[in-house]
Coordinates of C-alpha atoms in Angstrom, one line a residue:
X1 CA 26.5 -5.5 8.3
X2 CA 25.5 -3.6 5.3
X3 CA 24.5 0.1 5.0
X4 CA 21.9 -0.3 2.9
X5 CA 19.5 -2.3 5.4
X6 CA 16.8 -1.1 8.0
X7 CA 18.5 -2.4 11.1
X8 CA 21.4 0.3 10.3
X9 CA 19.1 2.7 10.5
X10 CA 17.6 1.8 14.1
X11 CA 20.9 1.8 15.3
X12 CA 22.5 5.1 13.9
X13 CA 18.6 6.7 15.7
X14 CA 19.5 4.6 19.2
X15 CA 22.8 6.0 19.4
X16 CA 22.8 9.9 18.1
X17 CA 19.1 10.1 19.4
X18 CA 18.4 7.5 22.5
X19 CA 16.5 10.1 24.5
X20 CA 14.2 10.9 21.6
X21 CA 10.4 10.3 21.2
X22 CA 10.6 7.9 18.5
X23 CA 7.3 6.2 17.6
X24 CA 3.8 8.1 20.2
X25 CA 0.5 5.9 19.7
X26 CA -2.6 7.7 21.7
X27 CA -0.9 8.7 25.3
X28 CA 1.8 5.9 24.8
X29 CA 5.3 6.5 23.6
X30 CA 8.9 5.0 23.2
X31 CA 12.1 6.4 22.9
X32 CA 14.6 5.5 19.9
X33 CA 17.0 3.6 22.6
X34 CA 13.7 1.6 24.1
X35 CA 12.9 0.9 20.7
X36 CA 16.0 -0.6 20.2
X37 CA 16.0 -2.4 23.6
X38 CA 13.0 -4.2 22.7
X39 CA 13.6 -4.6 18.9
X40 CA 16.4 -6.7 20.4
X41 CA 14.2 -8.6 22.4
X42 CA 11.8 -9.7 20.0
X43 CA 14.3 -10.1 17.2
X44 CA 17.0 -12.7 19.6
X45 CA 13.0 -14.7 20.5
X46 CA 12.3 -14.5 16.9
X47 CA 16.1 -16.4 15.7
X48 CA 15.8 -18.7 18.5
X49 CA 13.0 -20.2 17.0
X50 CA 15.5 -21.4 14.5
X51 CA 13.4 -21.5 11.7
X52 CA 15.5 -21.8 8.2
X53 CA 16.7 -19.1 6.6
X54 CA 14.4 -16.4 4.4
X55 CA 11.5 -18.2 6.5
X56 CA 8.3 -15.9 6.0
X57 CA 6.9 -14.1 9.1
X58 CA 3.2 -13.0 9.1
X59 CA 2.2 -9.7 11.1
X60 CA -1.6 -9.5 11.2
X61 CA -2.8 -7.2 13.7
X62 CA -4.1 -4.0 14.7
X63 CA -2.0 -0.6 14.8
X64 CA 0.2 -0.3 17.4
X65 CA 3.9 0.7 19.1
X66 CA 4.2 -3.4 19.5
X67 CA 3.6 -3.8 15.9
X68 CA 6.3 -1.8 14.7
X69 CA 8.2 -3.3 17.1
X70 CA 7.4 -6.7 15.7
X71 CA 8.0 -4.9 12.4
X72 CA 11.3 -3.7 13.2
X73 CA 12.8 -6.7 15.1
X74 CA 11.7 -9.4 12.0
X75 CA 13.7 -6.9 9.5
X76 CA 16.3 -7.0 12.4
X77 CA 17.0 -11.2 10.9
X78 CA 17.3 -13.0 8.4
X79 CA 13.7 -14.0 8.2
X80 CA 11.1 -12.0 5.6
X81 CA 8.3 -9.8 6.8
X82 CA 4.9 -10.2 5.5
X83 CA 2.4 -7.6 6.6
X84 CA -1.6 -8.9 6.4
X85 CA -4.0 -6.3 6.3
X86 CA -6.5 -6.8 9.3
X87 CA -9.0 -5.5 7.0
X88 CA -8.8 -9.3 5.1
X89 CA -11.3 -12.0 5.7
X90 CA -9.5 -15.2 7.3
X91 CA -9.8 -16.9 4.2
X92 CA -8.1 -14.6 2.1
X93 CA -5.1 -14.6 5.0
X94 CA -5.3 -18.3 4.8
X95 CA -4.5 -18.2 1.4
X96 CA -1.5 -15.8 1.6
X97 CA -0.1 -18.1 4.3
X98 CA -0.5 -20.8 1.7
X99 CA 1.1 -18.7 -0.8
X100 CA 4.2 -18.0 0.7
X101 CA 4.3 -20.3 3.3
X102 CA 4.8 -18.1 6.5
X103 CA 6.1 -20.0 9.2
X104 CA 4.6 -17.7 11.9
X105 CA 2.5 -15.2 13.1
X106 CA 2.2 -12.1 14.7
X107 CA -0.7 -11.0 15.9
X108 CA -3.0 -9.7 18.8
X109 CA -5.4 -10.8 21.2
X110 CA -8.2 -10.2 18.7
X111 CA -7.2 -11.7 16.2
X112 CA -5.8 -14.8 17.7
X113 CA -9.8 -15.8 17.0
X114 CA -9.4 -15.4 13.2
X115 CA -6.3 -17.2 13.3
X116 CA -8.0 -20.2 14.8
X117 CA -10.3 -20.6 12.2
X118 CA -7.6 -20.6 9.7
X119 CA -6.0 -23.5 11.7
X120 CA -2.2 -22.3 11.0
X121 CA -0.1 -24.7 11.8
X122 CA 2.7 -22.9 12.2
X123 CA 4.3 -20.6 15.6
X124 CA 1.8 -17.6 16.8
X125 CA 2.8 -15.3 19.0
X126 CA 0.8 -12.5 20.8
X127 CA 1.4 -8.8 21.9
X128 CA -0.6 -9.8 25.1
X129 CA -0.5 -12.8 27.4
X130 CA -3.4 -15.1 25.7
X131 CA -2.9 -18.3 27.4
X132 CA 0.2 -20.6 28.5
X133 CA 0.2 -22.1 24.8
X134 CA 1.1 -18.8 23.2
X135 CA 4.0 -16.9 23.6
X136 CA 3.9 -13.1 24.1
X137 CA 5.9 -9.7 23.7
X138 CA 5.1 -8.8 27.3
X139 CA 6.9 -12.2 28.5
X140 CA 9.8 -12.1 25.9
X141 CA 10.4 -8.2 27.3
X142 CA 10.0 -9.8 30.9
X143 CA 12.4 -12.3 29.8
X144 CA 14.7 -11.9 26.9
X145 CA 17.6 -9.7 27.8
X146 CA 20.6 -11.4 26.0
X147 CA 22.4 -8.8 23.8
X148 CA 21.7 -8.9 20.2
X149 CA 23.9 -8.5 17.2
X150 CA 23.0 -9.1 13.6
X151 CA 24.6 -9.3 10.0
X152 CA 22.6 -8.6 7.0
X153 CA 23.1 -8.5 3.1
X154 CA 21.3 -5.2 1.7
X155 CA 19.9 -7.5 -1.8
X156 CA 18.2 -10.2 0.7
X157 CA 14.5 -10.3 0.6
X158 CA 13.3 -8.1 3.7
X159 CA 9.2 -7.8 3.2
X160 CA 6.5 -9.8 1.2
X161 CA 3.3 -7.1 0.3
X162 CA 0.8 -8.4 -0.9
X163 CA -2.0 -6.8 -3.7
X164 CA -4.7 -8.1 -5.8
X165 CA -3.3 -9.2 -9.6
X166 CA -5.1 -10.4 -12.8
X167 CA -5.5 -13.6 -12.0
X168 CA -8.1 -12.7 -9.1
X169 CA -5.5 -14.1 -6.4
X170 CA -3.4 -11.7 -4.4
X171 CA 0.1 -11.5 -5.2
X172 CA 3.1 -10.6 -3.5
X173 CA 6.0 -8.6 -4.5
X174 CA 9.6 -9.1 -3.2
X175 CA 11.1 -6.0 -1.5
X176 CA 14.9 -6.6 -0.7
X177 CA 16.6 -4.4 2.4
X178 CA 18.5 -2.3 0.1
X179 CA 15.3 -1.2 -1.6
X180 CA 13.6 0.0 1.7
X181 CA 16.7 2.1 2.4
X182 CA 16.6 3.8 -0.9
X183 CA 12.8 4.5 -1.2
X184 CA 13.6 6.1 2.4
X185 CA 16.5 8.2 1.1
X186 CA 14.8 9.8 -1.7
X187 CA 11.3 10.4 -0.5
X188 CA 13.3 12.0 2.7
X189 CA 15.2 14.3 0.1
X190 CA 12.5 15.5 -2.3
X191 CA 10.2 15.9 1.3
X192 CA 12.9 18.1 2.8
X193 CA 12.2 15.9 5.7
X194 CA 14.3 16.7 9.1
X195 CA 14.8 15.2 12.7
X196 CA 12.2 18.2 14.4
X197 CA 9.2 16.1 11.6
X198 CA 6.5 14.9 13.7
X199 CA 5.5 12.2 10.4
X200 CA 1.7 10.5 10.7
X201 CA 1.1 7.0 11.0
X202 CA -2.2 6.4 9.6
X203 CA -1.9 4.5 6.5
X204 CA -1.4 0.9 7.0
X205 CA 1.6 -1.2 7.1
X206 CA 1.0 -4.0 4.5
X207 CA 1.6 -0.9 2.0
X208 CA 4.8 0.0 0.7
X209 CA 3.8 4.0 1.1
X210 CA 3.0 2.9 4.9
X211 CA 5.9 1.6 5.9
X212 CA 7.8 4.2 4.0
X213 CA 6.4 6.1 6.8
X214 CA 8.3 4.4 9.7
X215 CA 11.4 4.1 7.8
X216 CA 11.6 8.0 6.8
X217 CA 10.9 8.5 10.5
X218 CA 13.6 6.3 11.3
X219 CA 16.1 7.6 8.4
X220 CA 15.8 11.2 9.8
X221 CA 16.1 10.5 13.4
X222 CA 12.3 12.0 13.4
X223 CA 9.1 11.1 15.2
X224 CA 6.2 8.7 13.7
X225 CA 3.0 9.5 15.3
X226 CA 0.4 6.6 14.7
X227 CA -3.0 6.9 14.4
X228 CA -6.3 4.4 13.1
X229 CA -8.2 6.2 11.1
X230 CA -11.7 6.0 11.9
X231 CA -13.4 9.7 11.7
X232 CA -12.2 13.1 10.3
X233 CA -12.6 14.6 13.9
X234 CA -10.6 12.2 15.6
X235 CA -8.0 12.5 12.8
X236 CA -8.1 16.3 13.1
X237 CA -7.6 15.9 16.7
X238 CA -4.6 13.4 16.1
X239 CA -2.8 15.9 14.1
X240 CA -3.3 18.8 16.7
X241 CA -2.9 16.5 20.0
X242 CA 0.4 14.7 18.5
X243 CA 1.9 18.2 16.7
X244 CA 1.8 16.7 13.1
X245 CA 4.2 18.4 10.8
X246 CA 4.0 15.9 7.8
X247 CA 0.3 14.4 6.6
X248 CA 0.6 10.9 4.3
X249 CA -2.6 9.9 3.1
X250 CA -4.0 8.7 0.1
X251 CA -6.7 10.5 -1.7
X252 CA -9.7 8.7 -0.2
X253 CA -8.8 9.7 3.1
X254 CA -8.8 13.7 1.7
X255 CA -12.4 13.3 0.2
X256 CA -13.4 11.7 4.1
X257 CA -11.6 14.7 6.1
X258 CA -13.4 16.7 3.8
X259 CA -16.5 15.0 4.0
X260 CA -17.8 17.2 6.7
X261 CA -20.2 20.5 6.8
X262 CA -17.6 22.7 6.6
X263 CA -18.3 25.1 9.1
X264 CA -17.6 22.1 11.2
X265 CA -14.1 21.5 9.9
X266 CA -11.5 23.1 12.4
X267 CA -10.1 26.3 11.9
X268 CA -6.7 26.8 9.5
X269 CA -5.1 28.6 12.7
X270 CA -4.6 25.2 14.5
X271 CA -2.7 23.8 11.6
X272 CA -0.1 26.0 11.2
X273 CA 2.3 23.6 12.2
X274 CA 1.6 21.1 9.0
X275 CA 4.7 21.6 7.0
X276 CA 3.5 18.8 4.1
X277 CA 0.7 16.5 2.6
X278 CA 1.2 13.6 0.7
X279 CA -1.0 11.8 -1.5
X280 CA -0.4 8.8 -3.5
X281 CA -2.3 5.4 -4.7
X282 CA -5.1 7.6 -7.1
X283 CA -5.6 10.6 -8.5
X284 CA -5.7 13.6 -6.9
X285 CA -8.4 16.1 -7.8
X286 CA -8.7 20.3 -7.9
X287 CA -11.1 20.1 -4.8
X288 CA -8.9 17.5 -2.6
X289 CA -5.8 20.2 -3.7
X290 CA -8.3 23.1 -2.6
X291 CA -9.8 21.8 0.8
X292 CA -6.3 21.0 1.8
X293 CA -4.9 24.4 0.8
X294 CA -7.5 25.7 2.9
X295 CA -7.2 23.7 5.8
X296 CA -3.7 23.5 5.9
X297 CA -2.4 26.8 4.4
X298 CA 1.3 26.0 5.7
X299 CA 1.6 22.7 3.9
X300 CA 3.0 21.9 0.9
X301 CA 1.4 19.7 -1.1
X302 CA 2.9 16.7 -2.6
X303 CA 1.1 14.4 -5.6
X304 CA 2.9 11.1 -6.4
X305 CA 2.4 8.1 -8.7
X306 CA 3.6 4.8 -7.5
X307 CA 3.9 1.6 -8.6
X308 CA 3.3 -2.3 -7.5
X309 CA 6.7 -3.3 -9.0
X310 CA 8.4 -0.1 -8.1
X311 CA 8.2 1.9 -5.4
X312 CA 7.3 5.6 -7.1
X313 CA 8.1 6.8 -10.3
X314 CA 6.8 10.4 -10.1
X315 CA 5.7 13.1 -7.7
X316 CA 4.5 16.8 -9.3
X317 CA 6.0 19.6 -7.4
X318 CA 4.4 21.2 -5.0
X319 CA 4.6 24.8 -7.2
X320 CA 2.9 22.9 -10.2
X321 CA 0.1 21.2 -8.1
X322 CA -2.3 24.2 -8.6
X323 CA -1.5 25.1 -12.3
X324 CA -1.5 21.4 -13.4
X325 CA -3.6 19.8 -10.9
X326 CA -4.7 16.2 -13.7
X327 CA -0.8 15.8 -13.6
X328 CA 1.6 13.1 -12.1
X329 CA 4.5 15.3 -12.0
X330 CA 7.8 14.3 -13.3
X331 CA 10.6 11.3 -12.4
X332 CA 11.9 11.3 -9.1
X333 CA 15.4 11.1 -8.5
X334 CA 17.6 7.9 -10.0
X335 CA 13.9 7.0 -12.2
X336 CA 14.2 7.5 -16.0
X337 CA 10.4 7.2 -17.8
X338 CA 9.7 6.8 -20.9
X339 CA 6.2 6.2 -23.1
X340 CA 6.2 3.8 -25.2
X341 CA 3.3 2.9 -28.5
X342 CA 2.7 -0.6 -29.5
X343 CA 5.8 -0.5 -32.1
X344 CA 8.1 0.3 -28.9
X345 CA 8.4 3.7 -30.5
X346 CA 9.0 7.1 -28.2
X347 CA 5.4 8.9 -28.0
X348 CA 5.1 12.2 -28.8
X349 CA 4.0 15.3 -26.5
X350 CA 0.0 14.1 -25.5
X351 CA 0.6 10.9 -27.8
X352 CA -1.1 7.8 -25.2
X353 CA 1.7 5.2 -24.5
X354 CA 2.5 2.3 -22.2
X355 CA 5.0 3.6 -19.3
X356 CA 8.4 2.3 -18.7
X357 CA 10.2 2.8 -15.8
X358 CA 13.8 2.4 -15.7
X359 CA 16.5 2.5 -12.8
X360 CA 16.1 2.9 -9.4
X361 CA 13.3 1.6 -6.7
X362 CA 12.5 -1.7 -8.8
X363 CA 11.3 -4.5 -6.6
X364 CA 12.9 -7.8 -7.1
X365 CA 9.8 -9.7 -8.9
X366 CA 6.1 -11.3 -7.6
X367 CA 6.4 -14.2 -5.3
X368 CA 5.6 -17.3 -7.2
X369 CA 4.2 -15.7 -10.1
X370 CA 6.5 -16.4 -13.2
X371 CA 3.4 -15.0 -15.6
X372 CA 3.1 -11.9 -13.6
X373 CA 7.1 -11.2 -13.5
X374 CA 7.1 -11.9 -17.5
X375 CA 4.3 -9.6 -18.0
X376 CA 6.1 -6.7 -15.9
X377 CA 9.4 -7.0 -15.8
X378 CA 11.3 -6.3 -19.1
X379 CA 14.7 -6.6 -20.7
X380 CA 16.1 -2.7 -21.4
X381 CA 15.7 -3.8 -25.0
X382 CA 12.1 -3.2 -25.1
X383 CA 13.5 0.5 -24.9
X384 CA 16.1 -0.1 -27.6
X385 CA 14.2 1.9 -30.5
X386 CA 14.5 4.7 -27.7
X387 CA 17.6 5.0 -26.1
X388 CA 21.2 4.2 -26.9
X389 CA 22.2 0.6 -25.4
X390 CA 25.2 -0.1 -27.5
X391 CA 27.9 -1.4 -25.3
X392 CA 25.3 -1.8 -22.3
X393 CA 24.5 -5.2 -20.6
X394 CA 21.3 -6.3 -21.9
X395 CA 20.4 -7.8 -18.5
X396 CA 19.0 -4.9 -17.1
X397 CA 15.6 -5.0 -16.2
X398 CA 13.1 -2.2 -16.1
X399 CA 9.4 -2.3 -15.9
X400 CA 6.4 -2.4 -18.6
X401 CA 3.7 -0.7 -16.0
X402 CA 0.7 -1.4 -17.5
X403 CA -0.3 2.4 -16.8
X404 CA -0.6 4.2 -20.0
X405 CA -0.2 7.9 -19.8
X406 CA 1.2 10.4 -21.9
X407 CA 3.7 13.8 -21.9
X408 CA 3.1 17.4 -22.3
X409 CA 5.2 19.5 -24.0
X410 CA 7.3 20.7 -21.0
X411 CA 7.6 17.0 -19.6
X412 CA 4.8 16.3 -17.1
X413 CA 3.0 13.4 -17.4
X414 CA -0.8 12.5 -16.8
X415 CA -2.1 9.3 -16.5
X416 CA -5.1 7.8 -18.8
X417 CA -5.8 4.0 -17.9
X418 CA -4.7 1.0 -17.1
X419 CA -3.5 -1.8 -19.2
X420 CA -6.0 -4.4 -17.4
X421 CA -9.2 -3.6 -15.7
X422 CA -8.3 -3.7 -12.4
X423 CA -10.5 -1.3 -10.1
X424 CA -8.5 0.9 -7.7
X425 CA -11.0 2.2 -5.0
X426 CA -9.8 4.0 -1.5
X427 CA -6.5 3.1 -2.5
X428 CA -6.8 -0.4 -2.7
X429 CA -6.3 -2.2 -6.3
X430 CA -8.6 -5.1 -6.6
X431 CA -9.2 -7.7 -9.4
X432 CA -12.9 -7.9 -10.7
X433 CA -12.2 -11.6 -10.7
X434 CA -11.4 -12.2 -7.1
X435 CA -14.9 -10.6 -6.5
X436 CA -16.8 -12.8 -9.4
X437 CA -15.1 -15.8 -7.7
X438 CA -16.5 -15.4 -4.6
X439 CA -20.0 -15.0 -5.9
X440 CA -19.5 -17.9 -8.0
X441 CA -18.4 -20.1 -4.9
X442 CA -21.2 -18.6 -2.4
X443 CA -24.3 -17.8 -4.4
X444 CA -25.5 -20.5 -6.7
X445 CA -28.8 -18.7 -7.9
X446 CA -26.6 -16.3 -9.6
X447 CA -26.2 -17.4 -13.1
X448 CA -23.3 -14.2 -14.4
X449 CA -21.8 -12.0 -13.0
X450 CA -19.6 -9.2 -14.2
X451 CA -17.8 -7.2 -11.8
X452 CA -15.8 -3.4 -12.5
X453 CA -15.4 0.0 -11.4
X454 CA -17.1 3.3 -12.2
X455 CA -14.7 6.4 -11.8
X456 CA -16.0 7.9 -8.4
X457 CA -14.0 11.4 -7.7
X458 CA -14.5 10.6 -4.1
X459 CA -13.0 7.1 -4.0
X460 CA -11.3 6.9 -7.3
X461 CA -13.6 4.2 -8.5
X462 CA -16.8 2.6 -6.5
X463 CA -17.0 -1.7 -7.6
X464 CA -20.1 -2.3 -9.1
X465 CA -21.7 -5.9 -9.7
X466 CA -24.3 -6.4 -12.2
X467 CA -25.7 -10.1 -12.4
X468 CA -28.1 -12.6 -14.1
X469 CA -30.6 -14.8 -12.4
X470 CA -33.7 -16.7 -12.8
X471 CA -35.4 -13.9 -10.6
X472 CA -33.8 -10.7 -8.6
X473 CA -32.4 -11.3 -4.8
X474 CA -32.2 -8.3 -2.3
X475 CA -29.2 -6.7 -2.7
X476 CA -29.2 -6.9 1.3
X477 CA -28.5 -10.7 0.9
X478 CA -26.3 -10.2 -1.8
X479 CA -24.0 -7.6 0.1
X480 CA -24.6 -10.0 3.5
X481 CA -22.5 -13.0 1.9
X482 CA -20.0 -11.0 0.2
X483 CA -19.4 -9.2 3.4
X484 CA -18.5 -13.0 4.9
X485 CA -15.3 -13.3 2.2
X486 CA -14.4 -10.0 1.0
X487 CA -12.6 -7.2 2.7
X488 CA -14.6 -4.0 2.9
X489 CA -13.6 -2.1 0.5
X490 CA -14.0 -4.9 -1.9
X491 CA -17.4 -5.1 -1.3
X492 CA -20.1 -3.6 -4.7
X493 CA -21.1 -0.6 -3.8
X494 CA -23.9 -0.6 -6.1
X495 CA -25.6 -4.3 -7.1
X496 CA -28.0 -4.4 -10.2
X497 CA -30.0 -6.8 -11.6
X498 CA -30.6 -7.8 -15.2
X499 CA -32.6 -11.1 -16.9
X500 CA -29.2 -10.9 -18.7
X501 CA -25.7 -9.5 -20.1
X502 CA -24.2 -9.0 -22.7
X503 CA -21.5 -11.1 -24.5
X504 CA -18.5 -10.5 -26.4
X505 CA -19.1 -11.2 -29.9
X506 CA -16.3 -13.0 -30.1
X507 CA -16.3 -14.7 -27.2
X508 CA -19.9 -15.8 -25.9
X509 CA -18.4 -17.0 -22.4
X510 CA -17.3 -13.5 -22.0
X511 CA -19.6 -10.4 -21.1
X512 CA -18.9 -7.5 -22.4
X513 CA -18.0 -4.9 -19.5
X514 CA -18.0 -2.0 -22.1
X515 CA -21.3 -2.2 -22.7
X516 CA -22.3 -2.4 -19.1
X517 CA -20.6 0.6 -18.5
X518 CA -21.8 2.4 -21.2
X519 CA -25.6 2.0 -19.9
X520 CA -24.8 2.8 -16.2
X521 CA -23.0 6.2 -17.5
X522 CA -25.9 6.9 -19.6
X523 CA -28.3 7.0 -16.8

């Protein structure tokens, strides 16, 4: 079996560490060789199902020690993980199940409902007993104890995410074994993390940052503490109760711990123990940097910049987070960046350029989406006015990231905007288009609709919808359907009427966003 592949890992923790507290959930917890035990369990259920080979396997269920068990025992085969967000609406999972065709499901007792409605045809299987039809994890531990052995090729696909692209449909990108290893490697070097880390679970799984989680944890022999993230006080008592020494979260979830009166935030003294924050999927801002300084005067404090067809191409050092708080920091380790201007020429120090990320972390490509992968994923000869490939193989691929940015003088980088106009709001990157669609499908007395964001320093940017009709409808209705199809945070935070909008001039179909923007920032 290869090295460079998750199940590896799970064994090396089982074997040095079996007595260990590897993953705690509220006042449950499991040990890295029960972990193992029951990985097995799952995983030998899972192949006898003897579905073909690469065959895609849904998880769509609530946090929980059985969901990174499910987790865990799917990367333990040769089948491909896709993690669903329970915060989608059944429709949206139907259509991801379309998209890749996942053969079966995880999930748990509430959300076998939502399944139903979906009417998958393929194998579900529960956490808890549901009924003599469906399978579950507490028979197959009951039941299943064969011993278990595996062989798998590091460069085979190993998880499905899936985010929302241009074309208003979500699409997923193809994460190979080898990949998750690495990511795990690096951020557990640049973190300094150890086996005595007690690493938070909070951030969901269907994100590559969330699962890094687990697999640092697992990487370092350390402990993953999990925890649904509802309010700041029960957060603040998760990281006290469960002994959290290292705090990932994304920048929305700074601006709701700090949301608070502060006299009623807790006191620094209980979070001594905090080694490390940090934040990634939006930009970090001087009063997120200075609540958490205060709050956590311990920790050091980690700002990173990710990617959807990479896993991370910067994080600033925690010494320069104060000084040059706007930044991105600098490449990570194995990552070589470089900005680019229309010409494919090098940028100059604060000169605006597309960013180009080249060598390590690179996802395989987007699931079904030959438009997307063209759009991203480059030959090294768009770099060739830039660096030296004579002699090189011109089959290397790096990405064109749609993030344009630019470099200071000493060689930090800051990011500007995005290529598209994709809104990223509480860490989520949506298309306008998926939300226009919807409206278009579900409420006929709207005649246009034009859908973006609004930089909001609290949530990065709040989606607002402004729309056309023969006469104005409550906003309360408005938000009432959308609610029905659309995850929450997709959802317009501010709805506006007008008798009409504004068109491109060259393009009459088209309404002109700019403009719209323009006169909301004005008032």
């Amino acid at each position: 079996m290869s090295i460079n592949c998750i199940r590896t890992i799970i064994e090396n923790a089982a074997n040095s560490h079996s007595d260990k507290t590897a993953v705690c959930f509220k006042n449950n917890s499991i040990t890295y060789a029960e972990l193992l035990n029951k990985v097995n369990q799952v995983a030998c259920y899972l192949q006898e199902l003897d579905l073909p080979k690469d065959s895609r396997i849904g998880i769509y269920s609530n946090k929980g020690i059985d969901q990174v068990i499910a987790i865990l025992a799917i990367l333990s085969t040769d089948y491909v993980l896709v993690p669903l967000t329970t915060l989608l609406k059944p429709e949206q999972v139907e259509y991801i199940v379309e998209d890749c065709d996942i053969q079966c499901l995880i999930t748990d007792k509430k959300h076998l409902e939502s399944i139903a409605v979906i009417n998958f045809a393929g194998k579900v299987i529960s956490y808890d007993t549901a009924g003599k039809d469906i399978p579950s994890f507490e028979e197959i531990y009951k039941y299943y104890n064969k011993s278990y052995s595996c062989d798998i090729n590091s460069y085979s696909n190993a998880v499905i995410t899936y985010s929302f692209g241009l074309s208003g449909k979500p699409k997923g990108i193809v994460i190979s074994h080898r990949s998750l290893i690495d990511s795990a490697r690096v951020v557990s070097q640049y973190l300094g993390l150890d086996e005595t880390d007690v690493i938070s679970g909070t951030l969901i799984f269907n994100l590559d940052y969330g699962l890094n989680q687990l697999f640092c944890s697992l990487y370092k022999k350390a402990t993953l503490a999990l925890h649904r993230l509802i309010l700041p006080d029960d957060f603040f008592n998760h990281l006290i109760n469960d002994k959290v020494t290292v705090i990932p979260v994304m920048p929305v979830h700074i601006s709701q711990m700090f949301d608070e009166d502060e006299h009623r935030l807790p006191t620094p003294e209980l979070f001594t123990h905090v080694k490390t924050i940090t934040s990634s999927g939006g930009n970090v801002t001087a009063k997120m940097i200075k609540d958490c300084k205060r709050t956590f005067p311990q920790a050091k404090f980690y700002s990173m910049h990710g990617l959807t067809e990479a896993f991370r191409s910067t994080y600033l050092d925690p010494s320069q987070v104060e000084i040059r708080p706007d930044s991105i920091g600098k490449a990570i380790a194995d990552v070589e960046l470089y900005v680019i201007n229309e010409d494919g020429k090098e940028c100059g120090p604060r000169e605006v350029g597309e960013l180009i990320h080249r060598g390590g972390y690179i996802y395989k490509g987007f699931w079904n989406a030959p438009e997307q992968n063209a759009l991203r994923f480059k030959s090294v000869q768009i770099l060739k006015d830039v660096i030296n490939i004579e002699g090189q193989l011109t089959d290397e691929i790096v990405v064109a990231t749609g993030d344009y940015v630019y470099k200071d003088e000493e060689g930090y980088f800051y990011f500007s905007s995005r290529q598209d106009d994709m809104i990223k709001t509480r860490g989520f990157r949506l298309s306008p288009l998926e939300v226009e669609s919807v409206v278009d499908k579900n409420i006929p007395q709207i005649n246009q609709c034009a859908v973006f964001g609004i930089d909001n320093e609290q949530i990065e940017e709040e989606v607002v919808m402004v729309y056309s009709a023969a006469s104005k409808i409550p906003e309360k209705e408005i938000i009432f359907e959308l609610k029905k199809h659309l995850a929450s945070y997709m959802v317009p935070s501010r709805v506006i009427y007008k008798k009409s909008l504004p068109l491109m001039q060259n393009d009459k179909n088209q309404i002109n966003k700019a403009v719209l923007k323009k006169e909301l920032s004005v008032k």
